[in-house]
Amino acid sequence: MLYRLDWQIARENRDEIFARFVDSSTNPVYDLPLGLNMVGRWHDLACLSGTSIWDTDDVTTLMQWLQHWSDKVDMELSPCIEDDDASAICVATLTNY
């Protein structure tokens, strides 16, 4: 299943989170566990925010991995679907009304 994660960094946490982010590329602590795949990640550093898309069959694995960041980053996690599934829901909704 796909999940969208939106995040916001408070200004007072900027430097610490920037340092963690730089460290995360070489520190095995931040390696993704089996069953968790980051589809993509996009940053708006001017606003200290961003979004990412995750693919996993076990949302608890994602939530556990996000604990690396949750002490200093505000996050919103929501399930999302691709166009084919969204289209099928739209057709079913329109058919039923």
PDB file of N, CA and C in Angstrom:
ATOM      1  N   MET A   1       0.846  -1.174   0.000  1.00  0.00           N
ATOM      2  CA  MET A   1       0.000   0.000   0.000  1.00  0.00           C
ATOM      3  C   MET A   1       0.891   1.236   0.000  1.00  0.00           C
ATOM      4  N   LEU A   2       0.388   2.280  -0.615  1.00  0.00           N
ATOM      5  CA  LEU A   2       1.135   3.539  -0.688  1.00  0.00           C
ATOM      6  C   LEU A   2       0.684   4.500   0.408  1.00  0.00           C
ATOM      7  N   TYR A   3       1.645   5.244   0.930  1.00  0.00           N
ATOM      8  CA  TYR A   3       1.377   6.264   1.944  1.00  0.00           C
ATOM      9  C   TYR A   3       2.104   7.543   1.562  1.00  0.00           C
ATOM     10  N   ARG A   4       1.427   8.661   1.807  1.00  0.00           N
ATOM     11  CA  ARG A   4       2.061   9.963   1.613  1.00  0.00           C
ATOM     12  C   ARG A   4       2.396  10.520   2.986  1.00  0.00           C
ATOM     13  N   LEU A   5       3.639  10.967   3.117  1.00  0.00           N
ATOM     14  CA  LEU A   5       4.094  11.593   4.349  1.00  0.00           C
ATOM     15  C   LEU A   5       4.443  13.045   4.054  1.00  0.00           C
ATOM     16  N   ASP A   6       3.768  13.954   4.748  1.00  0.00           N
ATOM     17  CA  ASP A   6       4.103  15.381   4.668  1.00  0.00           C
ATOM     18  C   ASP A   6       4.762  15.755   5.977  1.00  0.00           C
ATOM     19  N   TRP A   7       5.811  16.558   5.908  1.00  0.00           N
ATOM     20  CA  TRP A   7       6.489  16.957   7.138  1.00  0.00           C
ATOM     21  C   TRP A   7       6.794  18.437   7.156  1.00  0.00           C
ATOM     22  N   GLN A   8       6.978  18.932   8.377  1.00  0.00           N
ATOM     23  CA  GLN A   8       7.308  20.332   8.625  1.00  0.00           C
ATOM     24  C   GLN A   8       8.323  20.362   9.767  1.00  0.00           C
ATOM     25  N   ILE A   9       9.401  21.089   9.547  1.00  0.00           N
ATOM     26  CA  ILE A   9      10.439  21.243  10.564  1.00  0.00           C
ATOM     27  C   ILE A   9      10.287  22.618  11.203  1.00  0.00           C
ATOM     28  N   ALA A  10      10.204  22.663  12.520  1.00  0.00           N
ATOM     29  CA  ALA A  10      10.172  23.946  13.219  1.00  0.00           C
ATOM     30  C   ALA A  10      11.543  24.612  13.071  1.00  0.00           C
ATOM     31  N   ARG A  11      11.557  25.921  12.916  1.00  0.00           N
ATOM     32  CA  ARG A  11      12.814  26.658  12.693  1.00  0.00           C
ATOM     33  C   ARG A  11      13.871  26.333  13.741  1.00  0.00           C
ATOM     34  N   GLU A  12      13.456  26.179  14.990  1.00  0.00           N
ATOM     35  CA  GLU A  12      14.439  25.915  16.047  1.00  0.00           C
ATOM     36  C   GLU A  12      15.084  24.532  15.927  1.00  0.00           C
ATOM     37  N   ASN A  13      14.491  23.639  15.122  1.00  0.00           N
ATOM     38  CA  ASN A  13      15.040  22.294  14.921  1.00  0.00           C
ATOM     39  C   ASN A  13      15.798  22.147  13.602  1.00  0.00           C
ATOM     40  N   ARG A  14      15.853  23.211  12.820  1.00  0.00           N
ATOM     41  CA  ARG A  14      16.429  23.137  11.474  1.00  0.00           C
ATOM     42  C   ARG A  14      17.834  22.533  11.456  1.00  0.00           C
ATOM     43  N   ASP A  15      18.760  23.087  12.207  1.00  0.00           N
ATOM     44  CA  ASP A  15      20.152  22.641  12.116  1.00  0.00           C
ATOM     45  C   ASP A  15      20.319  21.181  12.533  1.00  0.00           C
ATOM     46  N   GLU A  16      19.616  20.774  13.585  1.00  0.00           N
ATOM     47  CA  GLU A  16      19.718  19.383  14.024  1.00  0.00           C
ATOM     48  C   GLU A  16      19.160  18.425  12.970  1.00  0.00           C
ATOM     49  N   ILE A  17      18.028  18.774  12.377  1.00  0.00           N
ATOM     50  CA  ILE A  17      17.432  17.913  11.360  1.00  0.00           C
ATOM     51  C   ILE A  17      18.275  17.919  10.082  1.00  0.00           C
ATOM     52  N   PHE A  18      18.813  19.065   9.699  1.00  0.00           N
ATOM     53  CA  PHE A  18      19.712  19.100   8.545  1.00  0.00           C
ATOM     54  C   PHE A  18      20.900  18.177   8.779  1.00  0.00           C
ATOM     55  N   ALA A  19      21.479  18.200   9.971  1.00  0.00           N
ATOM     56  CA  ALA A  19      22.627  17.334  10.286  1.00  0.00           C
ATOM     57  C   ALA A  19      22.229  15.858  10.237  1.00  0.00           C
ATOM     58  N   ARG A  20      21.058  15.516  10.765  1.00  0.00           N
ATOM     59  CA  ARG A  20      20.584  14.126  10.702  1.00  0.00           C
ATOM     60  C   ARG A  20      20.394  13.688   9.254  1.00  0.00           C
ATOM     61  N   PHE A  21      19.822  14.575   8.468  1.00  0.00           N
ATOM     62  CA  PHE A  21      19.578  14.237   7.064  1.00  0.00           C
ATOM     63  C   PHE A  21      20.889  13.948   6.345  1.00  0.00           C
ATOM     64  N   VAL A  22      21.884  14.789   6.532  1.00  0.00           N
ATOM     65  CA  VAL A  22      23.192  14.565   5.906  1.00  0.00           C
ATOM     66  C   VAL A  22      23.787  13.253   6.404  1.00  0.00           C
ATOM     67  N   ASP A  23      23.682  12.986   7.694  1.00  0.00           N
ATOM     68  CA  ASP A  23      24.214  11.758   8.290  1.00  0.00           C
ATOM     69  C   ASP A  23      23.468  10.521   7.798  1.00  0.00           C
ATOM     70  N   SER A  24      22.203  10.669   7.474  1.00  0.00           N
ATOM     71  CA  SER A  24      21.384   9.510   7.121  1.00  0.00           C
ATOM     72  C   SER A  24      21.842   8.796   5.857  1.00  0.00           C
ATOM     73  N   SER A  25      22.579   9.488   5.005  1.00  0.00           N
ATOM     74  CA  SER A  25      23.019   8.840   3.765  1.00  0.00           C
ATOM     75  C   SER A  25      24.146   7.831   3.997  1.00  0.00           C
ATOM     76  N   THR A  26      24.835   7.924   5.121  1.00  0.00           N
ATOM     77  CA  THR A  26      25.949   7.002   5.387  1.00  0.00           C
ATOM     78  C   THR A  26      25.798   6.228   6.687  1.00  0.00           C
ATOM     79  N   ASN A  27      24.836   6.575   7.516  1.00  0.00           N
ATOM     80  CA  ASN A  27      24.653   5.928   8.803  1.00  0.00           C
ATOM     81  C   ASN A  27      23.658   4.782   8.666  1.00  0.00           C
ATOM     82  N   PRO A  28      24.095   3.540   8.924  1.00  0.00           N
ATOM     83  CA  PRO A  28      23.204   2.391   8.745  1.00  0.00           C
ATOM     84  C   PRO A  28      21.984   2.404   9.667  1.00  0.00           C
ATOM     85  N   VAL A  29      21.988   3.201  10.716  1.00  0.00           N
ATOM     86  CA  VAL A  29      20.821   3.318  11.586  1.00  0.00           C
ATOM     87  C   VAL A  29      19.594   3.733  10.781  1.00  0.00           C
ATOM     88  N   TYR A  30      19.820   4.521   9.724  1.00  0.00           N
ATOM     89  CA  TYR A  30      18.713   5.044   8.915  1.00  0.00           C
ATOM     90  C   TYR A  30      18.357   4.150   7.728  1.00  0.00           C
ATOM     91  N   ASP A  31      19.023   3.009   7.584  1.00  0.00           N
ATOM     92  CA  ASP A  31      18.686   2.091   6.496  1.00  0.00           C
ATOM     93  C   ASP A  31      17.224   1.659   6.617  1.00  0.00           C
ATOM     94  N   LEU A  32      16.580   1.512   5.483  1.00  0.00           N
ATOM     95  CA  LEU A  32      15.185   1.076   5.488  1.00  0.00           C
ATOM     96  C   LEU A  32      15.108  -0.420   5.772  1.00  0.00           C
ATOM     97  N   PRO A  33      14.186  -0.823   6.633  1.00  0.00           N
ATOM     98  CA  PRO A  33      14.026  -2.251   6.909  1.00  0.00           C
ATOM     99  C   PRO A  33      13.375  -2.970   5.732  1.00  0.00           C
ATOM    100  N   LEU A  34      13.495  -4.273   5.723  1.00  0.00           N
ATOM    101  CA  LEU A  34      12.831  -5.083   4.701  1.00  0.00           C
ATOM    102  C   LEU A  34      11.339  -4.787   4.721  1.00  0.00           C
ATOM    103  N   GLY A  35      10.766  -4.675   3.545  1.00  0.00           N
ATOM    104  CA  GLY A  35       9.340  -4.432   3.433  1.00  0.00           C
ATOM    105  C   GLY A  35       8.952  -2.965   3.390  1.00  0.00           C
ATOM    106  N   LEU A  36       9.951  -2.070   3.458  1.00  0.00           N
ATOM    107  CA  LEU A  36       9.678  -0.635   3.407  1.00  0.00           C
ATOM    108  C   LEU A  36      10.464  -0.028   2.254  1.00  0.00           C
ATOM    109  N   ASN A  37       9.754   0.631   1.350  1.00  0.00           N
ATOM    110  CA  ASN A  37      10.384   1.222   0.171  1.00  0.00           C
ATOM    111  C   ASN A  37       9.965   2.685   0.042  1.00  0.00           C
ATOM    112  N   MET A  38      10.950   3.576  -0.059  1.00  0.00           N
ATOM    113  CA  MET A  38      10.658   4.971  -0.329  1.00  0.00           C
ATOM    114  C   MET A  38      10.554   5.138  -1.840  1.00  0.00           C
ATOM    115  N   VAL A  39       9.375   5.496  -2.326  1.00  0.00           N
ATOM    116  CA  VAL A  39       9.137   5.676  -3.753  1.00  0.00           C
ATOM    117  C   VAL A  39       9.791   6.968  -4.229  1.00  0.00           C
ATOM    118  N   GLY A  40       9.681   8.014  -3.421  1.00  0.00           N
ATOM    119  CA  GLY A  40      10.283   9.299  -3.763  1.00  0.00           C
ATOM    120  C   GLY A  40      10.155  10.260  -2.605  1.00  0.00           C
ATOM    121  N   ARG A  41      11.023  11.304  -2.650  1.00  0.00           N
ATOM    122  CA  ARG A  41      11.012  12.302  -1.576  1.00  0.00           C
ATOM    123  C   ARG A  41      11.349  13.653  -2.184  1.00  0.00           C
ATOM    124  N   TRP A  42      10.612  14.682  -1.756  1.00  0.00           N
ATOM    125  CA  TRP A  42      10.792  16.028  -2.288  1.00  0.00           C
ATOM    126  C   TRP A  42      10.865  17.012  -1.134  1.00  0.00           C
ATOM    127  N   HIS A  43      11.735  18.002  -1.265  1.00  0.00           N
ATOM    128  CA  HIS A  43      12.028  18.943  -0.185  1.00  0.00           C
ATOM    129  C   HIS A  43      11.719  20.373  -0.601  1.00  0.00           C
ATOM    130  N   ASP A  44      11.184  21.145   0.328  1.00  0.00           N
ATOM    131  CA  ASP A  44      11.055  22.593   0.189  1.00  0.00           C
ATOM    132  C   ASP A  44      11.848  23.191   1.344  1.00  0.00           C
ATOM    133  N   LEU A  45      13.151  23.353   1.146  1.00  0.00           N
ATOM    134  CA  LEU A  45      14.012  23.807   2.233  1.00  0.00           C
ATOM    135  C   LEU A  45      13.747  25.251   2.629  1.00  0.00           C
ATOM    136  N   ALA A  46      13.223  26.047   1.726  1.00  0.00           N
ATOM    137  CA  ALA A  46      12.895  27.430   2.080  1.00  0.00           C
ATOM    138  C   ALA A  46      11.802  27.475   3.145  1.00  0.00           C
ATOM    139  N   CYS A  47      10.864  26.556   3.061  1.00  0.00           N
ATOM    140  CA  CYS A  47       9.762  26.496   4.025  1.00  0.00           C
ATOM    141  C   CYS A  47       9.959  25.411   5.080  1.00  0.00           C
ATOM    142  N   LEU A  48      11.084  24.700   4.994  1.00  0.00           N
ATOM    143  CA  LEU A  48      11.404  23.619   5.940  1.00  0.00           C
ATOM    144  C   LEU A  48      10.320  22.551   5.963  1.00  0.00           C
ATOM    145  N   SER A  49       9.883  22.159   4.777  1.00  0.00           N
ATOM    146  CA  SER A  49       8.842  21.142   4.673  1.00  0.00           C
ATOM    147  C   SER A  49       9.139  20.221   3.495  1.00  0.00           C
ATOM    148  N   GLY A  50       8.339  19.194   3.387  1.00  0.00           N
ATOM    149  CA  GLY A  50       8.506  18.291   2.263  1.00  0.00           C
ATOM    150  C   GLY A  50       7.462  17.197   2.276  1.00  0.00           C
ATOM    151  N   THR A  51       7.602  16.306   1.319  1.00  0.00           N
ATOM    152  CA  THR A  51       6.684  15.186   1.196  1.00  0.00           C
ATOM    153  C   THR A  51       7.432  13.976   0.653  1.00  0.00           C
ATOM    154  N   SER A  52       6.914  12.814   0.949  1.00  0.00           N
ATOM    155  CA  SER A  52       7.495  11.585   0.408  1.00  0.00           C
ATOM    156  C   SER A  52       6.374  10.575   0.215  1.00  0.00           C
ATOM    157  N   ILE A  53       6.636   9.619  -0.657  1.00  0.00           N
ATOM    158  CA  ILE A  53       5.699   8.521  -0.918  1.00  0.00           C
ATOM    159  C   ILE A  53       6.401   7.229  -0.520  1.00  0.00           C
ATOM    160  N   TRP A  54       5.684   6.405   0.211  1.00  0.00           N
ATOM    161  CA  TRP A  54       6.215   5.147   0.743  1.00  0.00           C
ATOM    162  C   TRP A  54       5.351   3.990   0.279  1.00  0.00           C
ATOM    163  N   ASP A  55       5.982   2.845   0.094  1.00  0.00           N
ATOM    164  CA  ASP A  55       5.279   1.621  -0.280  1.00  0.00           C
ATOM    165  C   ASP A  55       5.595   0.553   0.753  1.00  0.00           C
ATOM    166  N   THR A  56       4.558   0.038   1.403  1.00  0.00           N
ATOM    167  CA  THR A  56       4.737  -1.030   2.383  1.00  0.00           C
ATOM    168  C   THR A  56       3.424  -1.763   2.588  1.00  0.00           C
ATOM    169  N   ASP A  57       3.517  -3.028   2.925  1.00  0.00           N
ATOM    170  CA  ASP A  57       2.336  -3.803   3.285  1.00  0.00           C
ATOM    171  C   ASP A  57       2.103  -3.779   4.794  1.00  0.00           C
ATOM    172  N   ASP A  58       3.032  -3.152   5.528  1.00  0.00           N
ATOM    173  CA  ASP A  58       2.949  -3.112   6.984  1.00  0.00           C
ATOM    174  C   ASP A  58       3.211  -1.691   7.463  1.00  0.00           C
ATOM    175  N   VAL A  59       2.146  -0.948   7.700  1.00  0.00           N
ATOM    176  CA  VAL A  59       2.298   0.459   8.083  1.00  0.00           C
ATOM    177  C   VAL A  59       3.031   0.598   9.413  1.00  0.00           C
ATOM    178  N   THR A  60       2.993  -0.413  10.256  1.00  0.00           N
ATOM    179  CA  THR A  60       3.722  -0.309  11.520  1.00  0.00           C
ATOM    180  C   THR A  60       5.225  -0.238  11.286  1.00  0.00           C
ATOM    181  N   THR A  61       5.718  -0.889  10.233  1.00  0.00           N
ATOM    182  CA  THR A  61       7.143  -0.796   9.889  1.00  0.00           C
ATOM    183  C   THR A  61       7.497   0.643   9.522  1.00  0.00           C
ATOM    184  N   LEU A  62       6.653   1.275   8.743  1.00  0.00           N
ATOM    185  CA  LEU A  62       6.872   2.675   8.388  1.00  0.00           C
ATOM    186  C   LEU A  62       6.818   3.562   9.624  1.00  0.00           C
ATOM    187  N   MET A  63       5.805   3.385  10.448  1.00  0.00           N
ATOM    188  CA  MET A  63       5.682   4.212  11.647  1.00  0.00           C
ATOM    189  C   MET A  63       6.872   4.037  12.583  1.00  0.00           C
ATOM    190  N   GLN A  64       7.370   2.815  12.694  1.00  0.00           N
ATOM    191  CA  GLN A  64       8.549   2.577  13.541  1.00  0.00           C
ATOM    192  C   GLN A  64       9.763   3.286  12.969  1.00  0.00           C
ATOM    193  N   TRP A  65       9.982   3.187  11.656  1.00  0.00           N
ATOM    194  CA  TRP A  65      11.147   3.841  11.043  1.00  0.00           C
ATOM    195  C   TRP A  65      11.067   5.360  11.197  1.00  0.00           C
ATOM    196  N   LEU A  66       9.881   5.921  11.128  1.00  0.00           N
ATOM    197  CA  LEU A  66       9.708   7.373  11.248  1.00  0.00           C
ATOM    198  C   LEU A  66      10.077   7.899  12.629  1.00  0.00           C
ATOM    199  N   GLN A  67      10.214   7.011  13.612  1.00  0.00           N
ATOM    200  CA  GLN A  67      10.619   7.449  14.942  1.00  0.00           C
ATOM    201  C   GLN A  67      12.010   8.067  14.940  1.00  0.00           C
ATOM    202  N   HIS A  68      12.809   7.816  13.902  1.00  0.00           N
ATOM    203  CA  HIS A  68      14.117   8.483  13.772  1.00  0.00           C
ATOM    204  C   HIS A  68      13.958   9.998  13.679  1.00  0.00           C
ATOM    205  N   TRP A  69      12.801  10.448  13.254  1.00  0.00           N
ATOM    206  CA  TRP A  69      12.584  11.874  12.974  1.00  0.00           C
ATOM    207  C   TRP A  69      11.489  12.502  13.821  1.00  0.00           C
ATOM    208  N   SER A  70      10.610  11.712  14.391  1.00  0.00           N
ATOM    209  CA  SER A  70       9.379  12.242  14.994  1.00  0.00           C
ATOM    210  C   SER A  70       9.606  13.095  16.236  1.00  0.00           C
ATOM    211  N   ASP A  71      10.778  13.037  16.834  1.00  0.00           N
ATOM    212  CA  ASP A  71      11.017  13.858  18.021  1.00  0.00           C
ATOM    213  C   ASP A  71      11.213  15.333  17.680  1.00  0.00           C
ATOM    214  N   LYS A  72      11.536  15.642  16.406  1.00  0.00           N
ATOM    215  CA  LYS A  72      11.834  17.024  16.019  1.00  0.00           C
ATOM    216  C   LYS A  72      11.092  17.484  14.769  1.00  0.00           C
ATOM    217  N   VAL A  73      10.342  16.571  14.126  1.00  0.00           N
ATOM    218  CA  VAL A  73       9.665  16.890  12.870  1.00  0.00           C
ATOM    219  C   VAL A  73       8.175  16.583  13.023  1.00  0.00           C
ATOM    220  N   ASP A  74       7.328  17.545  12.663  1.00  0.00           N
ATOM    221  CA  ASP A  74       5.889  17.306  12.643  1.00  0.00           C
ATOM    222  C   ASP A  74       5.536  16.593  11.341  1.00  0.00           C
ATOM    223  N   MET A  75       4.760  15.511  11.454  1.00  0.00           N
ATOM    224  CA  MET A  75       4.450  14.684  10.287  1.00  0.00           C
ATOM    225  C   MET A  75       2.961  14.379  10.203  1.00  0.00           C
ATOM    226  N   GLU A  76       2.502  14.226   8.969  1.00  0.00           N
ATOM    227  CA  GLU A  76       1.150  13.729   8.697  1.00  0.00           C
ATOM    228  C   GLU A  76       1.278  12.592   7.692  1.00  0.00           C
ATOM    229  N   LEU A  77       0.729  11.450   8.046  1.00  0.00           N
ATOM    230  CA  LEU A  77       0.805  10.256   7.216  1.00  0.00           C
ATOM    231  C   LEU A  77      -0.595   9.893   6.756  1.00  0.00           C
ATOM    232  N   SER A  78      -0.744   9.647   5.449  1.00  0.00           N
ATOM    233  CA  SER A  78      -2.061   9.266   4.942  1.00  0.00           C
ATOM    234  C   SER A  78      -1.914   8.256   3.810  1.00  0.00           C
ATOM    235  N   PRO A  79      -2.847   7.292   3.760  1.00  0.00           N
ATOM    236  CA  PRO A  79      -2.823   6.333   2.662  1.00  0.00           C
ATOM    237  C   PRO A  79      -3.190   7.040   1.356  1.00  0.00           C
ATOM    238  N   CYS A  80      -2.669   6.526   0.268  1.00  0.00           N
ATOM    239  CA  CYS A  80      -3.023   7.081  -1.038  1.00  0.00           C
ATOM    240  C   CYS A  80      -3.071   5.952  -2.061  1.00  0.00           C
ATOM    241  N   ILE A  81      -3.739   6.228  -3.174  1.00  0.00           N
ATOM    242  CA  ILE A  81      -3.914   5.216  -4.213  1.00  0.00           C
ATOM    243  C   ILE A  81      -3.516   5.806  -5.562  1.00  0.00           C
ATOM    244  N   GLU A  82      -3.281   4.916  -6.514  1.00  0.00           N
ATOM    245  CA  GLU A  82      -2.898   5.345  -7.859  1.00  0.00           C
ATOM    246  C   GLU A  82      -4.143   5.588  -8.709  1.00  0.00           C
ATOM    247  N   ASP A  83      -3.914   6.146  -9.902  1.00  0.00           N
ATOM    248  CA  ASP A  83      -5.007   6.574 -10.778  1.00  0.00           C
ATOM    249  C   ASP A  83      -6.025   5.482 -11.084  1.00  0.00           C
ATOM    250  N   ASP A  84      -5.571   4.274 -11.394  1.00  0.00           N
ATOM    251  CA  ASP A  84      -6.512   3.208 -11.757  1.00  0.00           C
ATOM    252  C   ASP A  84      -7.493   2.918 -10.624  1.00  0.00           C
ATOM    253  N   ASP A  85      -6.980   2.839  -9.400  1.00  0.00           N
ATOM    254  CA  ASP A  85      -7.848   2.585  -8.254  1.00  0.00           C
ATOM    255  C   ASP A  85      -8.764   3.776  -7.993  1.00  0.00           C
ATOM    256  N   ALA A  86      -8.227   4.990  -8.108  1.00  0.00           N
ATOM    257  CA  ALA A  86      -9.045   6.188  -7.906  1.00  0.00           C
ATOM    258  C   ALA A  86     -10.166   6.249  -8.950  1.00  0.00           C
ATOM    259  N   SER A  87      -9.832   5.922 -10.186  1.00  0.00           N
ATOM    260  CA  SER A  87     -10.836   5.942 -11.251  1.00  0.00           C
ATOM    261  C   SER A  87     -11.947   4.939 -10.970  1.00  0.00           C
ATOM    262  N   ALA A  88     -11.594   3.743 -10.523  1.00  0.00           N
ATOM    263  CA  ALA A  88     -12.597   2.721 -10.217  1.00  0.00           C
ATOM    264  C   ALA A  88     -13.524   3.191  -9.100  1.00  0.00           C
ATOM    265  N   ILE A  89     -12.977   3.863  -8.102  1.00  0.00           N
ATOM    266  CA  ILE A  89     -13.800   4.388  -7.012  1.00  0.00           C
ATOM    267  C   ILE A  89     -14.728   5.476  -7.533  1.00  0.00           C
ATOM    268  N   CYS A  90     -14.215   6.348  -8.377  1.00  0.00           N
ATOM    269  CA  CYS A  90     -15.042   7.420  -8.950  1.00  0.00           C
ATOM    270  C   CYS A  90     -16.190   6.855  -9.773  1.00  0.00           C
ATOM    271  N   VAL A  91     -15.889   5.863 -10.593  1.00  0.00           N
ATOM    272  CA  VAL A  91     -16.937   5.243 -11.420  1.00  0.00           C
ATOM    273  C   VAL A  91     -17.989   4.604 -10.521  1.00  0.00           C
ATOM    274  N   ALA A  92     -17.545   3.859  -9.517  1.00  0.00           N
ATOM    275  CA  ALA A  92     -18.504   3.213  -8.601  1.00  0.00           C
ATOM    276  C   ALA A  92     -19.340   4.247  -7.863  1.00  0.00           C
ATOM    277  N   THR A  93     -18.712   5.335  -7.449  1.00  0.00           N
ATOM    278  CA  THR A  93     -19.437   6.395  -6.737  1.00  0.00           C
ATOM    279  C   THR A  93     -20.482   7.037  -7.640  1.00  0.00           C
ATOM    280  N   LEU A  94     -20.099   7.352  -8.859  1.00  0.00           N
ATOM    281  CA  LEU A  94     -21.034   7.988  -9.791  1.00  0.00           C
ATOM    282  C   LEU A  94     -22.169   7.044 -10.174  1.00  0.00           C
ATOM    283  N   THR A  95     -21.896   5.762 -10.250  1.00  0.00           N
ATOM    284  CA  THR A  95     -22.910   4.763 -10.593  1.00  0.00           C
ATOM    285  C   THR A  95     -23.943   4.617  -9.485  1.00  0.00           C
ATOM    286  N   ASN A  96     -23.496   4.789  -8.250  1.00  0.00           N
ATOM    287  CA  ASN A  96     -24.381   4.579  -7.089  1.00  0.00           C
ATOM    288  C   ASN A  96     -25.197   5.810  -6.744  1.00  0.00           C
ATOM    289  N   TYR A  97     -24.976   6.931  -7.403  1.00  0.00           N
ATOM    290  CA  TYR A  97     -25.720   8.156  -7.053  1.00  0.00           C
ATOM    291  C   TYR A  97     -26.541   8.660  -8.183  1.00  0.00           C
TER     292      TYR A  97
END
